[in-house]
mmCIF file of C-alpha atoms and ligand atoms in Angstrom:
data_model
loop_
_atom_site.group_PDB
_atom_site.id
_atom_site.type_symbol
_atom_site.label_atom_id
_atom_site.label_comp_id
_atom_site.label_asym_id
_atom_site.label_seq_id
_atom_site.Cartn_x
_atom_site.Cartn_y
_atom_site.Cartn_z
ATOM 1 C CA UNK A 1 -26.973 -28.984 14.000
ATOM 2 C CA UNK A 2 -29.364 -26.231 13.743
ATOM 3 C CA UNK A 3 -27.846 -23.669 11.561
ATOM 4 C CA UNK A 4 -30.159 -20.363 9.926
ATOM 5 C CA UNK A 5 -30.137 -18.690 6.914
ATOM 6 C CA UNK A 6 -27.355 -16.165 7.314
ATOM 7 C CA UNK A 7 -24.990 -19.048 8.552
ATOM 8 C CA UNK A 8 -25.053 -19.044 12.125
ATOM 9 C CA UNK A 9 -25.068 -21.898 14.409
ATOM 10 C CA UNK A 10 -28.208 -21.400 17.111
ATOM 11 C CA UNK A 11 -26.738 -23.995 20.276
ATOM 12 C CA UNK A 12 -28.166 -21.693 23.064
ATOM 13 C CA UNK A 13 -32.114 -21.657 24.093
ATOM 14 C CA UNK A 14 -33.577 -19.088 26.485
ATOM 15 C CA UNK A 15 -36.918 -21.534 27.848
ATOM 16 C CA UNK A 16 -38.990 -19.051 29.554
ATOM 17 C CA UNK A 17 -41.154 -21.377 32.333
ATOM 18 C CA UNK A 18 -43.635 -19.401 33.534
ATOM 19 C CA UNK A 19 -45.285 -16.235 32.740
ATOM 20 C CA UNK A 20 -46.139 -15.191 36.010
ATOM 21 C CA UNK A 21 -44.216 -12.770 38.351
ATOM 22 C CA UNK A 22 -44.341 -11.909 41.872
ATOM 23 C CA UNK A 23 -43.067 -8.420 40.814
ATOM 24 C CA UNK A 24 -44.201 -5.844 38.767
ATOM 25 C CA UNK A 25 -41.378 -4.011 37.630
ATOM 26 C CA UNK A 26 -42.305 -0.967 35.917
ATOM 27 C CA UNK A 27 -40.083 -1.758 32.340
ATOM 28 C CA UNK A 28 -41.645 -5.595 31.998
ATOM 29 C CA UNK A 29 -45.340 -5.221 33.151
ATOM 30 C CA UNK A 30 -47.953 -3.240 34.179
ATOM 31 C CA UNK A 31 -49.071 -3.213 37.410
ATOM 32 C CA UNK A 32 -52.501 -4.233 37.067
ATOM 33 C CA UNK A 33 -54.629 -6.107 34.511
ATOM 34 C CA UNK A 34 -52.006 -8.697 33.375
ATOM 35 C CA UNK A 35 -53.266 -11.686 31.494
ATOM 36 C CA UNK A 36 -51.365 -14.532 32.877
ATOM 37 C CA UNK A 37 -51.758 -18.150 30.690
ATOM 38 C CA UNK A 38 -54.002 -20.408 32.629
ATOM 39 C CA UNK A 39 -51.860 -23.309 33.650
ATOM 40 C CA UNK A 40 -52.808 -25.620 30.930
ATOM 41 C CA UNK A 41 -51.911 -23.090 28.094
ATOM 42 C CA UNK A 42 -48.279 -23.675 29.745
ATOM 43 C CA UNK A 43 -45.775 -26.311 28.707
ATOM 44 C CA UNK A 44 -45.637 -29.035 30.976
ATOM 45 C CA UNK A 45 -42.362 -29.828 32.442
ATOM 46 C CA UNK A 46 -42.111 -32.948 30.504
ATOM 47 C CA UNK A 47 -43.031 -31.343 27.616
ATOM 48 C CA UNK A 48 -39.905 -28.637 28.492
ATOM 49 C CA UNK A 49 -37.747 -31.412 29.047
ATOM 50 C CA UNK A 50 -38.731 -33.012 25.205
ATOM 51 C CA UNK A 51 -37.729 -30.162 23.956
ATOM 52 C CA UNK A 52 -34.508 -29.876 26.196
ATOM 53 C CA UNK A 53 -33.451 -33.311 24.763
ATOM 54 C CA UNK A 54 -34.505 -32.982 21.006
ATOM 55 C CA UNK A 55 -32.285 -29.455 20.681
ATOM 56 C CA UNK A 56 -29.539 -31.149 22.591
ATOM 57 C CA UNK A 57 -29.601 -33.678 20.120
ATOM 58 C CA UNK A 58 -29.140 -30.696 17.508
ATOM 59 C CA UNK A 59 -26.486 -29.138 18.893
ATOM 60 C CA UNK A 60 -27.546 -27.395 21.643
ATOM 61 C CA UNK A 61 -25.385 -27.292 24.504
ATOM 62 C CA UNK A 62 -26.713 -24.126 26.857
ATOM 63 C CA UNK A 63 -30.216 -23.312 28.049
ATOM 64 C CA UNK A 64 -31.181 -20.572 30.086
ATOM 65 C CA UNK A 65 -33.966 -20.996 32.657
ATOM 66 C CA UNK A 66 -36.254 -17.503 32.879
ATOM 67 C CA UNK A 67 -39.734 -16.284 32.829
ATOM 68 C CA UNK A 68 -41.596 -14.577 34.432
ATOM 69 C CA UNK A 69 -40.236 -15.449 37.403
ATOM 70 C CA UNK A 70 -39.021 -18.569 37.482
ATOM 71 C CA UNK A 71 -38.981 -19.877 41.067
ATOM 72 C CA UNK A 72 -42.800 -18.982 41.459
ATOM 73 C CA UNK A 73 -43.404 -22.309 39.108
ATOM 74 C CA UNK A 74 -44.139 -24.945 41.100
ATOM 75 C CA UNK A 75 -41.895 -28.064 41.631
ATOM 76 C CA UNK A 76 -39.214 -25.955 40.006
ATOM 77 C CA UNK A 77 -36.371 -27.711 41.768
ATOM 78 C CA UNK A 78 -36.776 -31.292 40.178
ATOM 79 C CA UNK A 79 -37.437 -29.626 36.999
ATOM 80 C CA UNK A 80 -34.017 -28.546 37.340
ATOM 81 C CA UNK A 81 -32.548 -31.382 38.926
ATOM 82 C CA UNK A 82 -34.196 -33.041 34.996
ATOM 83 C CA UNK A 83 -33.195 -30.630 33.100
ATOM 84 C CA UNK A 84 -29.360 -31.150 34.894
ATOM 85 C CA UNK A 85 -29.297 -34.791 33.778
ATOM 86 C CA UNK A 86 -30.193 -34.284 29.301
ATOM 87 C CA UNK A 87 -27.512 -35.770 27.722
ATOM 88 C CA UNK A 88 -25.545 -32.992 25.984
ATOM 89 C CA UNK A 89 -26.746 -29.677 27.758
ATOM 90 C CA UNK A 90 -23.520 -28.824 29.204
ATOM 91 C CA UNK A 91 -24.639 -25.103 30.597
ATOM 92 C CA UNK A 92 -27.283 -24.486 32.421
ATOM 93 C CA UNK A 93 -27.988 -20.488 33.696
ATOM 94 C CA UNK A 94 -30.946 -19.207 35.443
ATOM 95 C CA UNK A 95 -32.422 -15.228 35.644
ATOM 96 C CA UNK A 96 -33.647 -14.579 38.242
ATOM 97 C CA UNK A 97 -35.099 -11.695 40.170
ATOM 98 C CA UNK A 98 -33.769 -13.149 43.716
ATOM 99 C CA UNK A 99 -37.004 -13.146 45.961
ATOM 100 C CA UNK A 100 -37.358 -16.321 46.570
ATOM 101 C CA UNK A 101 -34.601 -18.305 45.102
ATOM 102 C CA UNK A 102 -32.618 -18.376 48.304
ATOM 103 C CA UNK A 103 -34.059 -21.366 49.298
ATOM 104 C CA UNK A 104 -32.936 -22.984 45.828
ATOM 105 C CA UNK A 105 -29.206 -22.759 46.298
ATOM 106 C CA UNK A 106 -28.985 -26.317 47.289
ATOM 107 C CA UNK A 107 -31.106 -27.912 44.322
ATOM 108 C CA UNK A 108 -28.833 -25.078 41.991
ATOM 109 C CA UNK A 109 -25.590 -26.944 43.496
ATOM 110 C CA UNK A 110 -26.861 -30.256 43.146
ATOM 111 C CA UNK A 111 -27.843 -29.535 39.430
ATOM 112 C CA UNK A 112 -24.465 -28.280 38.677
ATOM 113 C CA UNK A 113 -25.838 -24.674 37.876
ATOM 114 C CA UNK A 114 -22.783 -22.237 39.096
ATOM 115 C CA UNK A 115 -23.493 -19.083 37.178
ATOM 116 C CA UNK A 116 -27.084 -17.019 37.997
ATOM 117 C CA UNK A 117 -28.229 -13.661 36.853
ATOM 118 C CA UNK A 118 -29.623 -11.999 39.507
ATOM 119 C CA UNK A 119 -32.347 -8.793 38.443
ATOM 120 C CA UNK A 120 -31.386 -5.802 40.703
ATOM 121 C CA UNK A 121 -31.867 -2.201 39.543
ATOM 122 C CA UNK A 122 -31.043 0.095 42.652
ATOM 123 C CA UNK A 123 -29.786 -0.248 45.804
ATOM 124 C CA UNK A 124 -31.816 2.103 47.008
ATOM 125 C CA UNK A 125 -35.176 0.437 48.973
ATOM 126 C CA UNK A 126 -37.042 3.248 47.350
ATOM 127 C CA UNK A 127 -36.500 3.339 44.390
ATOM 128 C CA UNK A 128 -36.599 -0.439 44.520
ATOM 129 C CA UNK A 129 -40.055 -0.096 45.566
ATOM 130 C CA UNK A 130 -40.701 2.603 42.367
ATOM 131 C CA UNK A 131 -39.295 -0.223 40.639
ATOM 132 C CA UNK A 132 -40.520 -3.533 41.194
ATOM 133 C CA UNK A 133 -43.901 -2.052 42.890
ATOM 134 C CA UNK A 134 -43.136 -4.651 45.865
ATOM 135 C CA UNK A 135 -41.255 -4.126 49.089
ATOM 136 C CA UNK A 136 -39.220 -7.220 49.014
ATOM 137 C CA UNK A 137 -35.524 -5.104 48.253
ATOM 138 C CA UNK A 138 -33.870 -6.822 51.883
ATOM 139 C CA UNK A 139 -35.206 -10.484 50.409
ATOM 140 C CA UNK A 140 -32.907 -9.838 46.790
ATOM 141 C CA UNK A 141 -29.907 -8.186 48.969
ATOM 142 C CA UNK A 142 -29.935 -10.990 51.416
ATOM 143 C CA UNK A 143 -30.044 -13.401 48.081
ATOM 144 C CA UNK A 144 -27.272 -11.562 46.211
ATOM 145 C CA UNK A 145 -25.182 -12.191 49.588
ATOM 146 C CA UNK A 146 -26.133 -15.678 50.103
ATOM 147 C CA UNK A 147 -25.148 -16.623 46.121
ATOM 148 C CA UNK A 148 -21.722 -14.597 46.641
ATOM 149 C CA UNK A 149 -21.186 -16.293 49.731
ATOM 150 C CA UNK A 150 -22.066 -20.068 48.533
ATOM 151 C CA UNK A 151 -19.509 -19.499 45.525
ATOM 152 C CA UNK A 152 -21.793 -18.730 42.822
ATOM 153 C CA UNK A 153 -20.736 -16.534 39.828
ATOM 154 C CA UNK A 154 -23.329 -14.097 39.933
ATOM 155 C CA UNK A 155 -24.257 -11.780 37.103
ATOM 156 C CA UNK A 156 -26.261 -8.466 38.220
ATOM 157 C CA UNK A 157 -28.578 -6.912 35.378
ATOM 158 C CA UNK A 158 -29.821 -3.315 35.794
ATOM 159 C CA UNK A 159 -32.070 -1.819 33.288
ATOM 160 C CA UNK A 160 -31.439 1.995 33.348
ATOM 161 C CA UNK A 161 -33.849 3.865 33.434
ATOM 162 C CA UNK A 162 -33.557 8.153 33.050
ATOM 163 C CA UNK A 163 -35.254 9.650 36.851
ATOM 164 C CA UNK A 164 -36.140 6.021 37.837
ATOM 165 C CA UNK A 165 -32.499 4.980 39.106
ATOM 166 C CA UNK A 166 -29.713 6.231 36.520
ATOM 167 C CA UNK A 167 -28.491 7.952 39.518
ATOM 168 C CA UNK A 168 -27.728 3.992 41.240
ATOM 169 C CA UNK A 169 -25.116 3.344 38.121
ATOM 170 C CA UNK A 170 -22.232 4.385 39.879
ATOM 171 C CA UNK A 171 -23.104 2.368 43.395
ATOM 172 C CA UNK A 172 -24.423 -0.238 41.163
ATOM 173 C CA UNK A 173 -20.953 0.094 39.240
ATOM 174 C CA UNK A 174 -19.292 -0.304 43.020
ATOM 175 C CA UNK A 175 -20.758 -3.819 43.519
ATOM 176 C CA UNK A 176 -18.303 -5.290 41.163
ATOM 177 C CA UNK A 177 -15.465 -2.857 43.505
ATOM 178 C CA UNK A 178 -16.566 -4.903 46.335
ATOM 179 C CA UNK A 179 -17.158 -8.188 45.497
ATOM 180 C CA UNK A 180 -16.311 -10.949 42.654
ATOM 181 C CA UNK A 181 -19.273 -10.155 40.773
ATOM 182 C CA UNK A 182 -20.582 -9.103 37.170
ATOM 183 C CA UNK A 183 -22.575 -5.637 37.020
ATOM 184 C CA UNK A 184 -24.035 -5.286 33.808
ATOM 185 C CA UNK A 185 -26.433 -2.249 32.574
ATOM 186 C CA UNK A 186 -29.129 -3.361 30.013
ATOM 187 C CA UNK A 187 -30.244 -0.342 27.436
ATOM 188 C CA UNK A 188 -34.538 -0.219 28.430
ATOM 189 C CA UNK A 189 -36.114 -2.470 25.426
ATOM 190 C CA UNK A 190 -39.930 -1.810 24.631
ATOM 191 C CA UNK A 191 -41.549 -5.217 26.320
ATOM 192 C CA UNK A 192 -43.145 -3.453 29.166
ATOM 193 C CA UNK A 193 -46.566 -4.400 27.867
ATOM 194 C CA UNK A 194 -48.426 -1.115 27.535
ATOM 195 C CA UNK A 195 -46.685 0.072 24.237
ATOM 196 C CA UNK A 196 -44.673 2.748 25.801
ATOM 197 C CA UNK A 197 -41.397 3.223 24.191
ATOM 198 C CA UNK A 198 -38.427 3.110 26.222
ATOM 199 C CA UNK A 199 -36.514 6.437 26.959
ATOM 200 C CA UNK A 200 -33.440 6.063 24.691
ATOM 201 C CA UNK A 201 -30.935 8.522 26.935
ATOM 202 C CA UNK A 202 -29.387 5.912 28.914
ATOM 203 C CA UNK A 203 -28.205 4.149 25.313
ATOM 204 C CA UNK A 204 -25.016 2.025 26.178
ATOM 205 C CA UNK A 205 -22.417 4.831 24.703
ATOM 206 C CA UNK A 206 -23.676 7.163 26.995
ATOM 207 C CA UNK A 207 -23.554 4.337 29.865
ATOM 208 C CA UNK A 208 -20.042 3.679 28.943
ATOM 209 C CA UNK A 209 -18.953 7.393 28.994
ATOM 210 C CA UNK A 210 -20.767 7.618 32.395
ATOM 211 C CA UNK A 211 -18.822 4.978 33.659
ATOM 212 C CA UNK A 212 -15.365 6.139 32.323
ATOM 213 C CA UNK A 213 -15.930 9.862 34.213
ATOM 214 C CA UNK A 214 -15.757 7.962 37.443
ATOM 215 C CA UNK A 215 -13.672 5.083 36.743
ATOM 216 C CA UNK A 216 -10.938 6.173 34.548
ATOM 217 C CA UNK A 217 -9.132 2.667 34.131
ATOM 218 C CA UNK A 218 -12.942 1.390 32.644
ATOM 219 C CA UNK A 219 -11.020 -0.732 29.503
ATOM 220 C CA UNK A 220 -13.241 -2.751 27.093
ATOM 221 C CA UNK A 221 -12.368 -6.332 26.930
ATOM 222 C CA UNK A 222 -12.063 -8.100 23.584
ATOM 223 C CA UNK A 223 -15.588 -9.118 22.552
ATOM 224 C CA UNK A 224 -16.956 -12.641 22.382
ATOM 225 C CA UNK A 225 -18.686 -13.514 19.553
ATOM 226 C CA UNK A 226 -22.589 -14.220 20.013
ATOM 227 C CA UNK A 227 -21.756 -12.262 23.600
ATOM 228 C CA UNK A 228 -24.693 -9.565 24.080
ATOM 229 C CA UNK A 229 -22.131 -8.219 26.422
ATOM 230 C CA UNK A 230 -19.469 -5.152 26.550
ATOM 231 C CA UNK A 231 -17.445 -6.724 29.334
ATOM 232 C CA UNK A 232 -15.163 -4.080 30.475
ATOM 233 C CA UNK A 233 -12.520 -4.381 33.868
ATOM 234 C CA UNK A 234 -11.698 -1.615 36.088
ATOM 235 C CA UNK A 235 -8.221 -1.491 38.033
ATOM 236 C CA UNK A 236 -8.605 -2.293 41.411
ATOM 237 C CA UNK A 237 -12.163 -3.983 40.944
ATOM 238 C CA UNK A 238 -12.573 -7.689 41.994
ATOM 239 C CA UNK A 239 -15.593 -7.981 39.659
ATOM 240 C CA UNK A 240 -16.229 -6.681 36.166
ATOM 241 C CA UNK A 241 -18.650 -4.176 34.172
ATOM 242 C CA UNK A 242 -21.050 -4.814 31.361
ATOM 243 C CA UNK A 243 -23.324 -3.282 29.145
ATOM 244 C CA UNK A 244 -25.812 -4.649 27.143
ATOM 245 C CA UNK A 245 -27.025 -3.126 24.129
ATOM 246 C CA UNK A 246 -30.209 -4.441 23.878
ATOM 247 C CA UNK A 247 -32.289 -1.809 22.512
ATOM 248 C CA UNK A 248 -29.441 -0.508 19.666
ATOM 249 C CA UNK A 249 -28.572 -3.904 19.173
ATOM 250 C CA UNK A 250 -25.455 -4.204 18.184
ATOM 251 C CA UNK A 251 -24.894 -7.914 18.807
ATOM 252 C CA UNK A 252 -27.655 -9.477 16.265
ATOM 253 C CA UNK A 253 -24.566 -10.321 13.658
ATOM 254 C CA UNK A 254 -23.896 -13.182 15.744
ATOM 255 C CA UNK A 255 -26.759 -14.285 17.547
ATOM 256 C CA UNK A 256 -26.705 -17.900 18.352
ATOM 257 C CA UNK A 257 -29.574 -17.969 20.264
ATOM 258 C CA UNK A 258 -33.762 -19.113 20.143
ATOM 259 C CA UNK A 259 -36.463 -18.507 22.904
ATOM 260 C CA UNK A 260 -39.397 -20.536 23.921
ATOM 261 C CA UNK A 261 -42.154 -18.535 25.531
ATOM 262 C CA UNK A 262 -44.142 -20.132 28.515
ATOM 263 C CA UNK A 263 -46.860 -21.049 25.644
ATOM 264 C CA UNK A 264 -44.225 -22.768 23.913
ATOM 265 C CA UNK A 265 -43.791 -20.502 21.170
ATOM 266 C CA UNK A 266 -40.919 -20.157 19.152
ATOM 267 C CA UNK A 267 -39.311 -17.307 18.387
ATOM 268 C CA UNK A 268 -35.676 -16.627 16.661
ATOM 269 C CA UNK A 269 -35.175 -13.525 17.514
ATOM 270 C CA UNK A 270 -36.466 -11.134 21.035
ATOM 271 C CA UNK A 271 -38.000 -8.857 18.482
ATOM 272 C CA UNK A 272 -40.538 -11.141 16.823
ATOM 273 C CA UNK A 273 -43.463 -12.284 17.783
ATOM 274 C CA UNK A 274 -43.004 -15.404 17.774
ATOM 275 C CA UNK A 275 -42.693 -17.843 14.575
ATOM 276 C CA UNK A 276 -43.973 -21.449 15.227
ATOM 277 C CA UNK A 277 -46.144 -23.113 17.784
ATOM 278 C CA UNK A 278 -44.526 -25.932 19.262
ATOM 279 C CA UNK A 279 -47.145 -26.499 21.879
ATOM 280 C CA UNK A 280 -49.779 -27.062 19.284
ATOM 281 C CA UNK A 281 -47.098 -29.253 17.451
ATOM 282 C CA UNK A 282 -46.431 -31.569 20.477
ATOM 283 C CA UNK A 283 -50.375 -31.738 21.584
ATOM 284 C CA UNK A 284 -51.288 -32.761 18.014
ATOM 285 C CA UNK A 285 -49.131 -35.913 18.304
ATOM 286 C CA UNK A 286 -46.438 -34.807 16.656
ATOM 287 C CA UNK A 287 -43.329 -36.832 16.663
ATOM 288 C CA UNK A 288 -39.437 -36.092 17.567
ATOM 289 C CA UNK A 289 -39.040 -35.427 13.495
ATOM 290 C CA UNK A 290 -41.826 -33.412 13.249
ATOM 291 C CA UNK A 291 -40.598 -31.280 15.482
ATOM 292 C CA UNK A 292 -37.035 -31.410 15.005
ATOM 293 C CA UNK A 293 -38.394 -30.624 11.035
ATOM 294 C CA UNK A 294 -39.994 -27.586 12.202
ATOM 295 C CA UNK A 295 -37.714 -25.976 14.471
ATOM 296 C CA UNK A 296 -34.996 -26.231 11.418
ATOM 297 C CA UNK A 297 -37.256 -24.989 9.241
ATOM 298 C CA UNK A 298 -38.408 -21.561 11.250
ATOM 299 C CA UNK A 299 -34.505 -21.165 11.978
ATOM 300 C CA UNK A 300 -33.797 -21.144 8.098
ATOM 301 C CA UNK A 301 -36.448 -18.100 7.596
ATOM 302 C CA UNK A 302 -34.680 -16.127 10.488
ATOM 303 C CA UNK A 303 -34.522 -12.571 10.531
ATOM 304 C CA UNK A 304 -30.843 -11.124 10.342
ATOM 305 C CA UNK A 305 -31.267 -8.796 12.645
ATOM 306 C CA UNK A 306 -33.504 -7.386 15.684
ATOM 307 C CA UNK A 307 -34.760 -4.815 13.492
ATOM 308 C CA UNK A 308 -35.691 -6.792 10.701
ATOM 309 C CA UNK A 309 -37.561 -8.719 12.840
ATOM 310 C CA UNK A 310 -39.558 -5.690 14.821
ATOM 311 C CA UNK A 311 -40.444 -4.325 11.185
ATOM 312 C CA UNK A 312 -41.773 -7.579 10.348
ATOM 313 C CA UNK A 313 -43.840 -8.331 13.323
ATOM 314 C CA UNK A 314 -44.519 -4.533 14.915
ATOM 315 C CA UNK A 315 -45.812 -2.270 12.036
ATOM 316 C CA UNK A 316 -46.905 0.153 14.548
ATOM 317 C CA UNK A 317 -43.428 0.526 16.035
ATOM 318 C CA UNK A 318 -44.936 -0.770 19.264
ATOM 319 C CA UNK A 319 -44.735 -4.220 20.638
ATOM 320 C CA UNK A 320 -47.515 -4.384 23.446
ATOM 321 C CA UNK A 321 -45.741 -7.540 24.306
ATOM 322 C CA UNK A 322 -44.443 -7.690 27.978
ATOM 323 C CA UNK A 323 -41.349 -9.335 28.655
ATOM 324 C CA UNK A 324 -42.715 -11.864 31.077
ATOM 325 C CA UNK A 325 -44.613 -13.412 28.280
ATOM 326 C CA UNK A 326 -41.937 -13.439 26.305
ATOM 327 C CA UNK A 327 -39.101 -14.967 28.714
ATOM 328 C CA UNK A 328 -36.277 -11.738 29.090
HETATM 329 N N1 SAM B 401 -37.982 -12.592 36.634
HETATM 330 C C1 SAM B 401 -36.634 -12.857 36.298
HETATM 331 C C2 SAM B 401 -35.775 -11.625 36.484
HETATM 332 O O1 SAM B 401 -36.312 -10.542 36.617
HETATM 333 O O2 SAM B 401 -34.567 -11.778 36.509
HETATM 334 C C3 SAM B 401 -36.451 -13.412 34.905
HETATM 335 C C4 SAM B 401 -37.296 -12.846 33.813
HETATM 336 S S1 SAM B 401 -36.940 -11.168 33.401
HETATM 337 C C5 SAM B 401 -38.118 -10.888 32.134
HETATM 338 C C6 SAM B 401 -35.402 -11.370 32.567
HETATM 339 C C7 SAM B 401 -34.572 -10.142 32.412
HETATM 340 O O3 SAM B 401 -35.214 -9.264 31.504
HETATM 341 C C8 SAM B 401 -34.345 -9.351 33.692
HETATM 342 O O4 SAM B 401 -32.968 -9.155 33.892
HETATM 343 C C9 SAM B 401 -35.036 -8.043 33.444
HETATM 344 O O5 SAM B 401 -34.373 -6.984 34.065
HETATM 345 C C10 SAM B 401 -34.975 -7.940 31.928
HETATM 346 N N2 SAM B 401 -36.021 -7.097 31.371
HETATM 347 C C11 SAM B 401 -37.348 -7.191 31.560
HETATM 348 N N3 SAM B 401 -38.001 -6.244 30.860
HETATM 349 C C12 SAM B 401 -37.050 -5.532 30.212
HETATM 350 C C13 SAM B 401 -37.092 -4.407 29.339
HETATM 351 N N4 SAM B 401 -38.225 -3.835 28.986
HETATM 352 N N5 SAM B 401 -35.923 -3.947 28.867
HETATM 353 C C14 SAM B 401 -34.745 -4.505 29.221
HETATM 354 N N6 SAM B 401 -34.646 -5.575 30.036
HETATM 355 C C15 SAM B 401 -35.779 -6.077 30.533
HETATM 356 FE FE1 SF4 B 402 -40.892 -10.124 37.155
HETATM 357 FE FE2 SF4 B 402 -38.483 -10.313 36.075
HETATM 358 FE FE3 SF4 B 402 -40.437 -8.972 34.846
HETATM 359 FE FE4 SF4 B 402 -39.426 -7.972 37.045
HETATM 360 S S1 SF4 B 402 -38.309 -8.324 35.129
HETATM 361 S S2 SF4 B 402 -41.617 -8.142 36.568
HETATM 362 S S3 SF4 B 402 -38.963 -9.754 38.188
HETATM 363 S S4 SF4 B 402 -40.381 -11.124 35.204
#
C-alpha cells in the first residue's frame, strides 16, 4: 500500500497520455506557441502499462485516462483494451473533451469503461468557439448524445468563467433536468500556461448560491471522502449537480490521489511541479523495486495541502504550467 505522510492512502492515479490537444481552450493553453513533447520524451504505452501494474500491485485500484487530449494519441484503443486487463485496476475513467471519441464507444464497452467525463463549457456554438478556439461544438453535442444513448454514465465538467460563459450555468444546470447525467462546475485553476491568474468570482459558494436562486430544491448530498465533488440533487432532475472546488480547495484533507504527466513525471499533488522522474527512472534500467522504492518515497514527503504545495513550487504565485502538460 502506498500510504503519505499525513496518513492517507493514495489508490487512485490520474495518467495523463499525451500532451497534445486538438483544442485550445482559452483556461488550459494558449493558442499559439505551445511546446508539445516530441514523441520520444513521452511514455511509451508499455512503459504506461508498467506503471499501471506496479501501483496496482500497491494498492491502486482506479486510474483515470486524460491529457491533453487523449484520443488524439495514437493506437489509443488497445492501450485501453491493456490497460482493461492489469490485474487489480478495478476502475477505469477517461476525460475527455468529446471530439473525436465517438468512434471509441465500442473499444470503451469492450474495456469495461462505463463512466466518462465529457469537457463541455457552453451550449452556446459561440461561445464554444470563444472557448475552445475550434468550431467542432456539433462533434461534442453529437458525442454527449451518443454516450447518453449507449448507456454510459457521463460526467459534464464546465469551468466557469466570468463574461466567457457564466451566463450557460443555468442551461448547463438544465442538462442534468433532461437527461441522467452529472453537470459539474469546476472553480477556473491557474494552468492556462501564460501565468494569468484565474478570475476568482465564479468561486464555488457563489456557484452554489447561483444555482439555489433558480433551483430552490438544490440540496447538498453527504460528501464522500477523497470526493473533489459537492454533489447536490434537484427535485424533479433525472441527473445531478456538482461543483468542484478546485481553485479554493477544499478537498486536499483527503486526497487519495497521484498524477503522471505525459513525461512521466510524478507529482502528488495538481499544485506541484512535479516531484520525481519516473521516465528517467525506467530508461536508466531501473527495476520494479526501484521504482516501487521511489514512488513510496516521494508519497511520504507529500505536501498536505494544494497550497502548501503551490508555495513550495510557485514562489511567484504563478504557475506558467498549462494543464495539458500536466494531465487535468
Ligand atoms: N482534453 C480532455 C478534456 O478536456 O476533457 C482531458 C484533459 S483536460 C486538461 C482535463 C480537465 O481539466 C477538463 O475537464 C478541463 O476542463 C479541465 N481544465 C483544464 N484547464 C483547467 C483550468 N485552468 N482550470 C480548471 N479546469 C481546467
Ligand atoms: Fe484540450 Fe482538454 Fe485542454 Fe481543452 S481542456 S485544451 S480539450 S486538453
Amino acid at each position: 500500500m502506498i500510504i503519505d505522510n499525513h496518513g492517507r492512502q493514495i489508490n487512485y492515479v490520474r495518467l495523463a497520455v499525451t500532451d497534445r490537444c486538438n483544442l485550445r481552450c482559452f483556461y488550459c493553453m494558449p493558442d499559439e506557441g505551445i511546446d508539445f513533447v516530441s514523441r520520444d520524451e513521452l511514455l511509451t504505452y508499455e512503459e504506461m502499462l508498467r506503471l499501471a501494474r506496479l501501483l496496482a500491485s500497491e494498492g491502486i485500484n482506479k486510474i483515470r485516462i486524460t491529457g491533453g487530449e487523449p484520443f488524439v494519441r495514437k493506437n489509443m484503443d488497445q492501450f485501453i483494451l491493456n490497460l482493461s486487463q492489469v490485474k487489480g485496476i478495478d476502475t477505469i475513467r477517461i476525460t475527455t473533451n468529446g471530439t473525436v471519441t465517438a468512434a471509441y464507444i465500442p473499444v470503451l464497452q469492450q474495456a469495461g469503461i462505463d463512466t466518462i467525463n465529457l469537457s463541455l463549457d457552453t451550449l452556446d456554438k459561440e461561445r464554444f468557439y470563444k472557448i475552445t478556439r475550434r468550431d467542432v461544438f456539433d462533434k461534442v453535442i453529437n458525442c454527449l448524445h451518443q454516450l447518453i444513448d449507449n448507456g454510459f454514465k457521463v460526467k459534464i465538467n464546465m469551468v466557469v468563467m466570468s463574461g466567457l460563459n457564466h451566463q450557460d450555468i443555468i442551461p448547463m444546470a438544465r442538462l442534468a433536468e433532461q437527461h441522467p447525467v452529472s453537470v459539474r462546475f469546476i472553480e477556473e485553476m491557474p494552468f492556462n500556461g501564460d501565468g494569468r491568474l484565474p478570475d476568482t468570482t465564479w468561486n464555488y459558494r457563489q456557484i452554489e448560491q447561483h444555482l439555489l436562486e433558480t433551483f430552490p430544491s438544490l440540496e447538498k448530498k453527504p460528501y464522500k471522502p477523497a470526493s473533489t465533488t459537492y454533489d447536490y440533487s434537484v427535485t424533479g432532475f433525472k441527473g445531478d449537480l456538482g461543483i468542484i472546488a478546485a481553485y479554493s480547495r477544499t478537498f486536499c484533507g483527503t486526497c487519495n490521489r497521484i498524477r503522471v504527466t505525459p513525461q512521466g513525471m510524478l507529482k502528488t499533488c495538481l499544485y506541484d511541479n512535479g516531484v520525481f522522474d519516473l521516465k528517467a527512472l525506467m530508461r536508466n534500467g531501473a527495476n520494479d523495486e526501484d521504482l516501487v522504492v521511489a514512488i513510496k518515497s516521494a508519497c511520504s514527503n507529500r505536501a498536505k495541502d494544494g497550497f502548501e504545495a503551490e508555495r513550495a513550487n510557485f514562489s511567484s504565485g504563478r504557475s506558467l504550467s498549462s494543464m495539458t502538460s500536466i494531465g487535468g
